[in-house]
Coordinates of C-alpha atoms in Angstrom, one line a residue:
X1 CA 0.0 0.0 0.0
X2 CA 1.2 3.5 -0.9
X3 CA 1.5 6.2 1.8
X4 CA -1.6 8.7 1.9
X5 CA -1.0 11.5 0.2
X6 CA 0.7 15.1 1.3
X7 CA -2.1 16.7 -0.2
X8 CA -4.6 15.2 1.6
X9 CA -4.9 17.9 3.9
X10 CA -6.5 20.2 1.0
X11 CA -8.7 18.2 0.0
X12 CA -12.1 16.5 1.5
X13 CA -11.3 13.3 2.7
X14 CA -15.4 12.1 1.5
X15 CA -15.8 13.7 -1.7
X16 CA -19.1 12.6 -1.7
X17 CA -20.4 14.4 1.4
X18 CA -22.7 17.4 0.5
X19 CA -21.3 20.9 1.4
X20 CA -24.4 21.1 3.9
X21 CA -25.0 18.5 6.9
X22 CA -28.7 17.2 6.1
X23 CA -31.2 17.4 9.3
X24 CA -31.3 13.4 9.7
X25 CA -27.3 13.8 9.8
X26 CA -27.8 16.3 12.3
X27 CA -30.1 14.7 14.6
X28 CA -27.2 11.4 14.8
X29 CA -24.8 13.8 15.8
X30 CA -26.3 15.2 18.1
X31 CA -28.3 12.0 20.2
X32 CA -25.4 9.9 19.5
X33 CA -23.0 12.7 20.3
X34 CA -24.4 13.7 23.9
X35 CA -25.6 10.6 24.9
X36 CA -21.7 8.7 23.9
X37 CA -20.1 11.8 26.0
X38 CA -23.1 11.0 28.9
X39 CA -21.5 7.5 29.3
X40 CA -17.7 9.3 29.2
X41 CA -18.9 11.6 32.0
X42 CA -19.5 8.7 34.0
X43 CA -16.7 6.3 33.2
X44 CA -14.0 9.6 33.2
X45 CA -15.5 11.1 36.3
X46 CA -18.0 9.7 38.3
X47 CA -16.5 6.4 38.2
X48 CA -13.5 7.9 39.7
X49 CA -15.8 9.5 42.6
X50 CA -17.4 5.8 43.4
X51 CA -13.8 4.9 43.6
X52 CA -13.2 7.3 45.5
X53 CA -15.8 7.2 47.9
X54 CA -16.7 3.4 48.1
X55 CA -13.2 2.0 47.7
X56 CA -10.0 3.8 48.3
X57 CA -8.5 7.5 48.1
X58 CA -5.2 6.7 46.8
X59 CA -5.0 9.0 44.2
X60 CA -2.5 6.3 42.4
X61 CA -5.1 4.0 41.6
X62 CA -7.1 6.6 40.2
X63 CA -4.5 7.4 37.5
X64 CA -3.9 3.4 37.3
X65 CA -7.4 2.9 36.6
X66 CA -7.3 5.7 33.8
X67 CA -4.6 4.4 31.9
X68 CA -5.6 1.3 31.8
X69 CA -8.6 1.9 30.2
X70 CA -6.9 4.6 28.0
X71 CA -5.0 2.0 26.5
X72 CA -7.9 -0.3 25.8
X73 CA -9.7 2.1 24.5
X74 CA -7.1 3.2 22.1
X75 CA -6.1 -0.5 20.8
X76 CA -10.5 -0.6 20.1
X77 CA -10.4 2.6 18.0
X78 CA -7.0 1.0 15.9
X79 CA -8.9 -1.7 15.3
X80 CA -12.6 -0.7 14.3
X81 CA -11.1 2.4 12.4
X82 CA -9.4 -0.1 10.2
X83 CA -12.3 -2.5 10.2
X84 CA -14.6 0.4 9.1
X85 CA -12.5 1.7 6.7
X86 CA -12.2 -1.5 5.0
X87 CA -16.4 -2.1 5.0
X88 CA -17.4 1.3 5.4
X89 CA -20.2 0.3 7.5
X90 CA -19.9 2.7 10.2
X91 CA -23.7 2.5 11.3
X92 CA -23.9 -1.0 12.1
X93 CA -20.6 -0.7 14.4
X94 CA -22.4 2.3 16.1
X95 CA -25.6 0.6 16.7
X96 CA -24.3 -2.4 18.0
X97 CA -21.6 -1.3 19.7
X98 CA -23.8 1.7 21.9
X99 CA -26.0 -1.6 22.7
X100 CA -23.0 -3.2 24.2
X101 CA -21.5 0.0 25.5
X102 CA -24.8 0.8 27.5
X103 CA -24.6 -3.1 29.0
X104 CA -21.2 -2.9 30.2
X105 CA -21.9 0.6 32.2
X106 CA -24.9 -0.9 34.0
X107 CA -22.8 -3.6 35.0
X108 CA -20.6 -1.2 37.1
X109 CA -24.1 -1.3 39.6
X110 CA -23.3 -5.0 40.1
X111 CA -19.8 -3.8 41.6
X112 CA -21.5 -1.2 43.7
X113 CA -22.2 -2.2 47.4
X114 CA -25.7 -1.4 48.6
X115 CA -24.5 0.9 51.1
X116 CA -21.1 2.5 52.5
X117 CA -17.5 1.2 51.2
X118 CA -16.1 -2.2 50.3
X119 CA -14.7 -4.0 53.2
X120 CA -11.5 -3.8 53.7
X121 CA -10.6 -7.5 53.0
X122 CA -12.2 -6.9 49.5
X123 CA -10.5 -3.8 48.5
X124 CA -8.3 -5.8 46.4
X125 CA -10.8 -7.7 44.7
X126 CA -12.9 -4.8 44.2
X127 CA -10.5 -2.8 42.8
X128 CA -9.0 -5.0 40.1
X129 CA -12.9 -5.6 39.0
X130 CA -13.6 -2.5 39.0
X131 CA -10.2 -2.0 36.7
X132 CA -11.4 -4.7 34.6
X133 CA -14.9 -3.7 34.2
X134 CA -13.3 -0.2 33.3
X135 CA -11.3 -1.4 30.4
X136 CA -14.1 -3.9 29.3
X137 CA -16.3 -0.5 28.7
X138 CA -13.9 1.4 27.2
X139 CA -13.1 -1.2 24.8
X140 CA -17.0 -1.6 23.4
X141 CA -17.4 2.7 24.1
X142 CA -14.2 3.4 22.0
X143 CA -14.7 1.1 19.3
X144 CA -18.2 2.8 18.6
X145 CA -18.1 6.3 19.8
X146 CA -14.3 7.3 19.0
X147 CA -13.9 5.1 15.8
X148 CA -17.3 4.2 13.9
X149 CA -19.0 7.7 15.0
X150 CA -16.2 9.7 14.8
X151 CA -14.6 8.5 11.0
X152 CA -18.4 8.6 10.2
X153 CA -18.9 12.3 11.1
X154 CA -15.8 13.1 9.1
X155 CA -17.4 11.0 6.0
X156 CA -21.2 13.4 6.3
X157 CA -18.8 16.6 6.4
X158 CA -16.5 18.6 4.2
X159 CA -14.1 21.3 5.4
X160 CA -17.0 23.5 4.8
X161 CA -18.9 22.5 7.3
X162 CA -16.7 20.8 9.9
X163 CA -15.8 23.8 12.2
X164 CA -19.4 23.8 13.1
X165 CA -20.1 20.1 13.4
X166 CA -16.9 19.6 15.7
X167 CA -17.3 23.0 17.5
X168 CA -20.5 21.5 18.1
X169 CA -19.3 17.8 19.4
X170 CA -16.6 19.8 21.2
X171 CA -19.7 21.0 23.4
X172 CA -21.2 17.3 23.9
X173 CA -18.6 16.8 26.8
X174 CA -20.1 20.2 28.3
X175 CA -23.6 19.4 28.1
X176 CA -22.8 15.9 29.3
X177 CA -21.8 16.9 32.2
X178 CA -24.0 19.0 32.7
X179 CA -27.3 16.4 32.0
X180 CA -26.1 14.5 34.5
X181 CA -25.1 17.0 36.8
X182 CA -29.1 18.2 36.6
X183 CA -30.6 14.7 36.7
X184 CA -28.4 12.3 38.2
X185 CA -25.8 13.4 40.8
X186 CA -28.7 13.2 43.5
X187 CA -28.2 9.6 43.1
X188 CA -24.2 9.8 43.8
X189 CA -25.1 11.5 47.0
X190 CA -27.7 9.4 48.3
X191 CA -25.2 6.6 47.3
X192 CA -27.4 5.3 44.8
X193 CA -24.8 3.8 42.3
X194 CA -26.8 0.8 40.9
X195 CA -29.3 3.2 39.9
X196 CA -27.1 5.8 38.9
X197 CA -25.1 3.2 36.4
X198 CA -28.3 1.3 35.0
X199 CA -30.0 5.0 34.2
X200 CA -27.1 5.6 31.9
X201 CA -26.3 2.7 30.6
X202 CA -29.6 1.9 29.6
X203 CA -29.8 5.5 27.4
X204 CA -26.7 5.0 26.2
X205 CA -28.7 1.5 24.4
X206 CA -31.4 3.5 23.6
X207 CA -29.5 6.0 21.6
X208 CA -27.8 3.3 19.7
X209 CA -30.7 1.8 18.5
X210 CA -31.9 5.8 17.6
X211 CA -28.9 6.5 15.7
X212 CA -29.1 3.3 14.4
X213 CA -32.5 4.5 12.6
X214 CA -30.9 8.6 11.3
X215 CA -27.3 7.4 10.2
X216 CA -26.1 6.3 6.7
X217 CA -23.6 5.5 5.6
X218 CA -21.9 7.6 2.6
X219 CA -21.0 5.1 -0.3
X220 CA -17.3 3.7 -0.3
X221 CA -15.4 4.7 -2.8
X222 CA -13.4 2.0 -4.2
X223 CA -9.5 1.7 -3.9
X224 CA -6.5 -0.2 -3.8
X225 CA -5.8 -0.7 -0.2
X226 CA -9.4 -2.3 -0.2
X227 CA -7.7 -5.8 -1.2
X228 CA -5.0 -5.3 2.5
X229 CA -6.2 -6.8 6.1
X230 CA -7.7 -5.1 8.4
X231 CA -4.7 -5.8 10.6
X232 CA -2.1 -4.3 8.0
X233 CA -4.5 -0.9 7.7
X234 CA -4.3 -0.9 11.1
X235 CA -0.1 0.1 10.8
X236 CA -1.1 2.5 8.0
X237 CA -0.9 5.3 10.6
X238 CA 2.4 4.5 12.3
X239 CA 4.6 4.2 9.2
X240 CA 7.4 6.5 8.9
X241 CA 6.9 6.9 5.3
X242 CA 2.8 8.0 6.5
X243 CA 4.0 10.5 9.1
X244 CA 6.7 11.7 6.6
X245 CA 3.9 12.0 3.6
X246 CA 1.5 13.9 6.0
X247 CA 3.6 16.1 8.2
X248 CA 1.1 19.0 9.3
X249 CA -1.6 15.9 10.4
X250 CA 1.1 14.7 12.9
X251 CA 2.0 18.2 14.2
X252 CA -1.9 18.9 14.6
X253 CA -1.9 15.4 16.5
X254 CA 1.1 16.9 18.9
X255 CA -1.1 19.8 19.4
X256 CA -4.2 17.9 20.4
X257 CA -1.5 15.3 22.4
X258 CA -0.6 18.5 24.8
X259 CA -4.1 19.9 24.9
X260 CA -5.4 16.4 26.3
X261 CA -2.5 15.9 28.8
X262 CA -3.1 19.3 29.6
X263 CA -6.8 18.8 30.6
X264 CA -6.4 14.8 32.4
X265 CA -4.3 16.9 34.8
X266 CA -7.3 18.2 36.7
X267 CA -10.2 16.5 34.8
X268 CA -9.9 13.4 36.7
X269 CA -9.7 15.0 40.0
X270 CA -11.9 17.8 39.3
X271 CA -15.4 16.4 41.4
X272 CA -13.4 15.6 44.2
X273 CA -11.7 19.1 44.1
X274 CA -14.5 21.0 44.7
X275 CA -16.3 18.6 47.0
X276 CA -13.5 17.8 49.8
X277 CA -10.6 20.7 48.6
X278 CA -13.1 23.7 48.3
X279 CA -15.8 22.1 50.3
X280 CA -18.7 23.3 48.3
X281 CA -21.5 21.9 49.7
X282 CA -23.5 22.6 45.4
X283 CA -20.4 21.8 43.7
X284 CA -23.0 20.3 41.2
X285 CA -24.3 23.9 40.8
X286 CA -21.0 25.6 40.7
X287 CA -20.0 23.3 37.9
X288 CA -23.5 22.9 36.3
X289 CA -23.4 27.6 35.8
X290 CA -19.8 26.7 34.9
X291 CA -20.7 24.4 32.0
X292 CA -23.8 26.5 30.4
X293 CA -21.3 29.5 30.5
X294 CA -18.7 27.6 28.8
X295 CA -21.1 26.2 26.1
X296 CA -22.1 29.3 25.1
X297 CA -18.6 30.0 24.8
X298 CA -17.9 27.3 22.7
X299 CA -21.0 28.0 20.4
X300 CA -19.6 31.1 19.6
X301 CA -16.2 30.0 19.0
X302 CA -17.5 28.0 16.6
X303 CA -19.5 30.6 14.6
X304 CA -15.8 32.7 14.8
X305 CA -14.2 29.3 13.7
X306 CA -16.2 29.1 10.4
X307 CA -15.3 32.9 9.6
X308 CA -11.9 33.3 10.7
X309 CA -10.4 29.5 10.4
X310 CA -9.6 27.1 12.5
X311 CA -5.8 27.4 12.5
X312 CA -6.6 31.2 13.3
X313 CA -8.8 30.1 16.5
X314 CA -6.2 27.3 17.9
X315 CA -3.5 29.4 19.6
X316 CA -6.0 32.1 21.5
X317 CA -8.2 29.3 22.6
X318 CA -5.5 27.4 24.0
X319 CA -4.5 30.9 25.5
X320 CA -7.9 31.2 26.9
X321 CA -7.7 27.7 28.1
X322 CA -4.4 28.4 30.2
X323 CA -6.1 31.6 31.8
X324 CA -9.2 29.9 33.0
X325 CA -6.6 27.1 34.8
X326 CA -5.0 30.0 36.0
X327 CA -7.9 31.7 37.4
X328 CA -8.9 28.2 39.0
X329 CA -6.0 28.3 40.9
X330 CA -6.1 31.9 42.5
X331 CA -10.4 31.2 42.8
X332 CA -11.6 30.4 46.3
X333 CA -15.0 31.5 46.3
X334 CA -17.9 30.2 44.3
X335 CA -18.4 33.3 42.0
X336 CA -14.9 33.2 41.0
X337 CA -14.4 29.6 40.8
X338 CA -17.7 29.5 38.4
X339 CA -15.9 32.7 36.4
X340 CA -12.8 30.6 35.9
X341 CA -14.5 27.5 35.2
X342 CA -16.6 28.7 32.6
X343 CA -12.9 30.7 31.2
X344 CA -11.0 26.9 31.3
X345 CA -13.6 24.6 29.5
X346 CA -15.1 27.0 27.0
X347 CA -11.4 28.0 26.2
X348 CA -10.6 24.0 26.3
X349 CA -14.0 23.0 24.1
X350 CA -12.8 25.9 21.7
X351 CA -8.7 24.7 21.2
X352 CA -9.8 20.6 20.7
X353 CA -12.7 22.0 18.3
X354 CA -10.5 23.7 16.2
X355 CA -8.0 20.7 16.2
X356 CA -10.2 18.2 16.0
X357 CA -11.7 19.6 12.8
X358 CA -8.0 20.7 11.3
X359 CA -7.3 16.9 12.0
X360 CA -10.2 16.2 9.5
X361 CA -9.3 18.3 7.0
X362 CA -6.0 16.5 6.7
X363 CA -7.5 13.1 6.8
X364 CA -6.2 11.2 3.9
X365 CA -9.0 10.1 1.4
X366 CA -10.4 6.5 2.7
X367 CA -8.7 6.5 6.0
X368 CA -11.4 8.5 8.3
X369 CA -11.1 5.2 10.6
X370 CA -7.7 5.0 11.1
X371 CA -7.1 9.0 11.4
X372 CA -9.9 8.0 14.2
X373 CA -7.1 5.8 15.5
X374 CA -4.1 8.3 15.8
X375 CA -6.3 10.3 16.9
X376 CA -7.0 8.1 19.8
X377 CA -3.5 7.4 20.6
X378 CA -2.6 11.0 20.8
X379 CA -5.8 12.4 22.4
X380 CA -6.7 9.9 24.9
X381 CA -4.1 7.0 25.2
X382 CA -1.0 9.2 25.8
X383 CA -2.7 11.9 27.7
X384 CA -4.4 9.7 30.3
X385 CA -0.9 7.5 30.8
X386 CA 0.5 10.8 31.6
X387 CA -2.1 13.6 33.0
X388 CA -3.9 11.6 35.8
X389 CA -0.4 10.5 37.1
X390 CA 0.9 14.4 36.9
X391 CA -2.7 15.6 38.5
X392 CA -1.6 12.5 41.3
X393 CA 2.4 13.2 42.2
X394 CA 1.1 17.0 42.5
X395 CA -1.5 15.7 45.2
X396 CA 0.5 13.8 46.7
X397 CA 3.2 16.5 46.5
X398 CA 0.9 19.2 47.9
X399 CA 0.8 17.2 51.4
X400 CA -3.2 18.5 51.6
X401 CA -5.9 16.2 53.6
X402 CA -9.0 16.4 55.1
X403 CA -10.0 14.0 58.0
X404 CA -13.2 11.8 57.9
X405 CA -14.0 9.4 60.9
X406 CA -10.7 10.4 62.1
X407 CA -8.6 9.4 59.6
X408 CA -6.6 11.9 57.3
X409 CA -7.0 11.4 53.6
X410 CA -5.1 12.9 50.7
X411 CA -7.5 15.5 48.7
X412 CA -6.6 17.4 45.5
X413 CA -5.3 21.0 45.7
X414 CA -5.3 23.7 43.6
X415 CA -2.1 22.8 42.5
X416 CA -3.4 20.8 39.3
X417 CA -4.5 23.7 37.6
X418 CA -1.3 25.1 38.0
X419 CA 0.8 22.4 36.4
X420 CA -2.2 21.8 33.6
X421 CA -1.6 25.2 33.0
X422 CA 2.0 24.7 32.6
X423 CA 1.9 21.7 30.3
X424 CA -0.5 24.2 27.6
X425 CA 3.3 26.1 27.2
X426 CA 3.8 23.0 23.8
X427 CA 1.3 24.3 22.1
X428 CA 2.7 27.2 20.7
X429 CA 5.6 25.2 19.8
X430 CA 3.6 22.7 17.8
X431 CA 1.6 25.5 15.9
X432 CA 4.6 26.7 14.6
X433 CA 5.6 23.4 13.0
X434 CA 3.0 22.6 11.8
X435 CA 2.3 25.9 10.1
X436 CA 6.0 25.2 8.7
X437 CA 5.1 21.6 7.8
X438 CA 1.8 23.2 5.6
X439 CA 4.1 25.8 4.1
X440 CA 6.5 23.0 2.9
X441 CA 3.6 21.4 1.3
X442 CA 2.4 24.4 -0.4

């Protein structure tokens, strides 16, 4: 097979997608969309917060726990990217895997104990099921949400349209969090978990099925890499003579590689944060005014996008982003912490917009799945080996606790917004080659 070509980044990767995204198109992304980030919220967060809570508050097996199922979830998106590519049946992976996906987060509720924390003699046991569980989900998740959805997204849109459509999934996370925030975190609190798992898992199966019914799948254009394995598509991506064809789509992968590092510093810890650091009593509120702020920031970011560009919007996003951390560690009280909040994700939502939609432009013609792959590796599997440990050595290196019962636990400090901060410094660095890289090409 030949390399993809270094022009591939001016071109559409799906010449036959329409320069307009159709309503039925529309509605996919946007119930598959929320309700695929819904079950993220839960597994990236919340899941960490039962662990937390019900299990143990070693920060370490936090970040264990996340890098596990970062790595799972990554070898899932190689793999269906590939697959897809090679069938392009994207819908059917979608449907079927949600259906799975949703299964595999109710299950969590069968780990849950009816009340209080595992006993001690079963902390063990617990937490290597709940480890297993963790990369069993992200597995099914990955392959449907990150490869089949995501390489089918960039086949319905053209560069036209795509600064909308991913400033638009770059809001899903928001929104997510948000939805549950509103309708389910009552249940974390009364220590409801088996409910709070089954509830959604079981939308995540119903919005399968529902996407399912609005997607289709854009005709396959017939090639010469149609006759390879799925397993040697697979290695497409991580050729030298791939990254040396398609140099800017590697430098945009650095750049969303540091933005994701950047934001598993603090994400993972974030819940915890507020509710034992800050003590906020409504930390859901705090965070819910923080996340409508922050979409509405997005939204317009990604009206600007479509006018101004997206390599135009990257940089001051990213700037944005770094301010908001900034602010997060200087806020104390509500109003500011809400103020700074809002600054961090809409300024975060903005920066992986804009590269998430360069990344498409410069997808090779045919290989939406495996760009899905990369994309993976550099935006989830890489960032969550690294960020969640950062976030846990500066928690550990803070020396701050709290006591419950009479015994002092470890608790996150401000600190993590500080060193996410710090980490955002790359992506100036990575702008600039890959603005040399484009020129090259030129």
């Amino acid at each position: 097979m030949t390399s993809p070509s270094p022009r591939s980044d001016v071109l559409p990767s799906t010449p036959n997608a329409p320069d307009r995204i159709g309503a039925r198109a529309w509605w996919a992304i946007i119930i598959v969309g929320l309700v695929g980030q819904v079950a993220w919220v839960v597994e990236n967060m919340y899941l960490n917060v039962f662990v937390y809570e019900r299990i143990t508050q070693d920060p370490t097996i936090i970040a264990v726990m996340v890098a596990f199922s970062a790595i799972a979830a990554t070898f899932a998106t190689i793999i269906v990217g590939a697959w897809s590519d090679r069938s392009g049946r994207r819908r059917r992976f979608v449907t079927i895997g949600y259906v799975l996906w949703g299964a595999s987060t109710a299950a969590f509720g069968l780990l849950a104990p009816p009340s209080g924390a595992v006993a001690a003699p079963f902390v063990i046991a617990a937490i290597v099921g709940i480890i297993a569980l963790d990369c069993i989900m992200s597995l099914i998740g990955s392959g449907a949400n990150s490869a089949a959805f995501g390489a089918w997204v960039t086949d319905v849109t053209t560069p036209r349209t795509r600064g909308l459509a991913d400033a638009v999934l770059a809001m899903m996370p928001l929104l997510a969090m948000l939805l549950v925030f509103a309708t389910l975190d009552g249940l974390t609190r009364q220590g409801d978990w088996r409910l709070f798992f089954c509830i959604t898992g079981g939308a995540t199966i119903i919005s399968g099925i529902v996407g399912g019914m609005l997607m289709r799948d854009v005709p396959k254009i017939p090639s010469v890499d149609d006759e390879e394995s799925v397993w040697r598509r697979m290695l497409v991506g991580f050729r030298p003579s791939t990254m040396r064809a398609n140099p800017s789509l590697y430098a945009t992968f650095g750049m969303i590689l540091v933005l994701a590092t950047a934001s598993q510093v603090f994400l993972p810890y974030v819940i915890i944060y507020l509710q034992y650091g800050l003590q906020v009593d409504s930390y859901a509120l705090v965070l819910g005014v923080s996340l409508i702020v922050a979409s509405l920031i997005s939204v317009l970011g990604g009206v600007l996008m479509n006018r101004v560009g997206k390599r135009r919007m990257l940089l001051p996003s990213a700037v944005l982003f770094a301010a908001g951390l900034l602010g997060m560690f200087l806020a104390r009280e509500s109003v500011w912490v809400i103020t700074a909040a809002a600054i961090a994700l809409g300024g975060m939502m903005i920066a992986f917009a804009a590269a998430s939609a360069i990344a498409r432009d410069e997808t090779p013609q045919g290989h939406a799945g495996m760009v899905q792959g990369l994309r993976m590796v550099a935006g989830v599997m890489i960032p969550m080996m690294i960020g969640p440990f950062i976030g846990a050595w500066v928690i550990v290196g803070s020396g701050q606790t709290y006591v419950d019962l009479g015994v002092e636990r470890p608790v996150p400090g401000p600190e993590i917004f500080l060193a996410s901060a710090i980490v955002l410094v790359l992506v100036p660095v990575l702008q600039f080659f890959h603005d040399r890289a484009q020129e090259r090409a030129r």
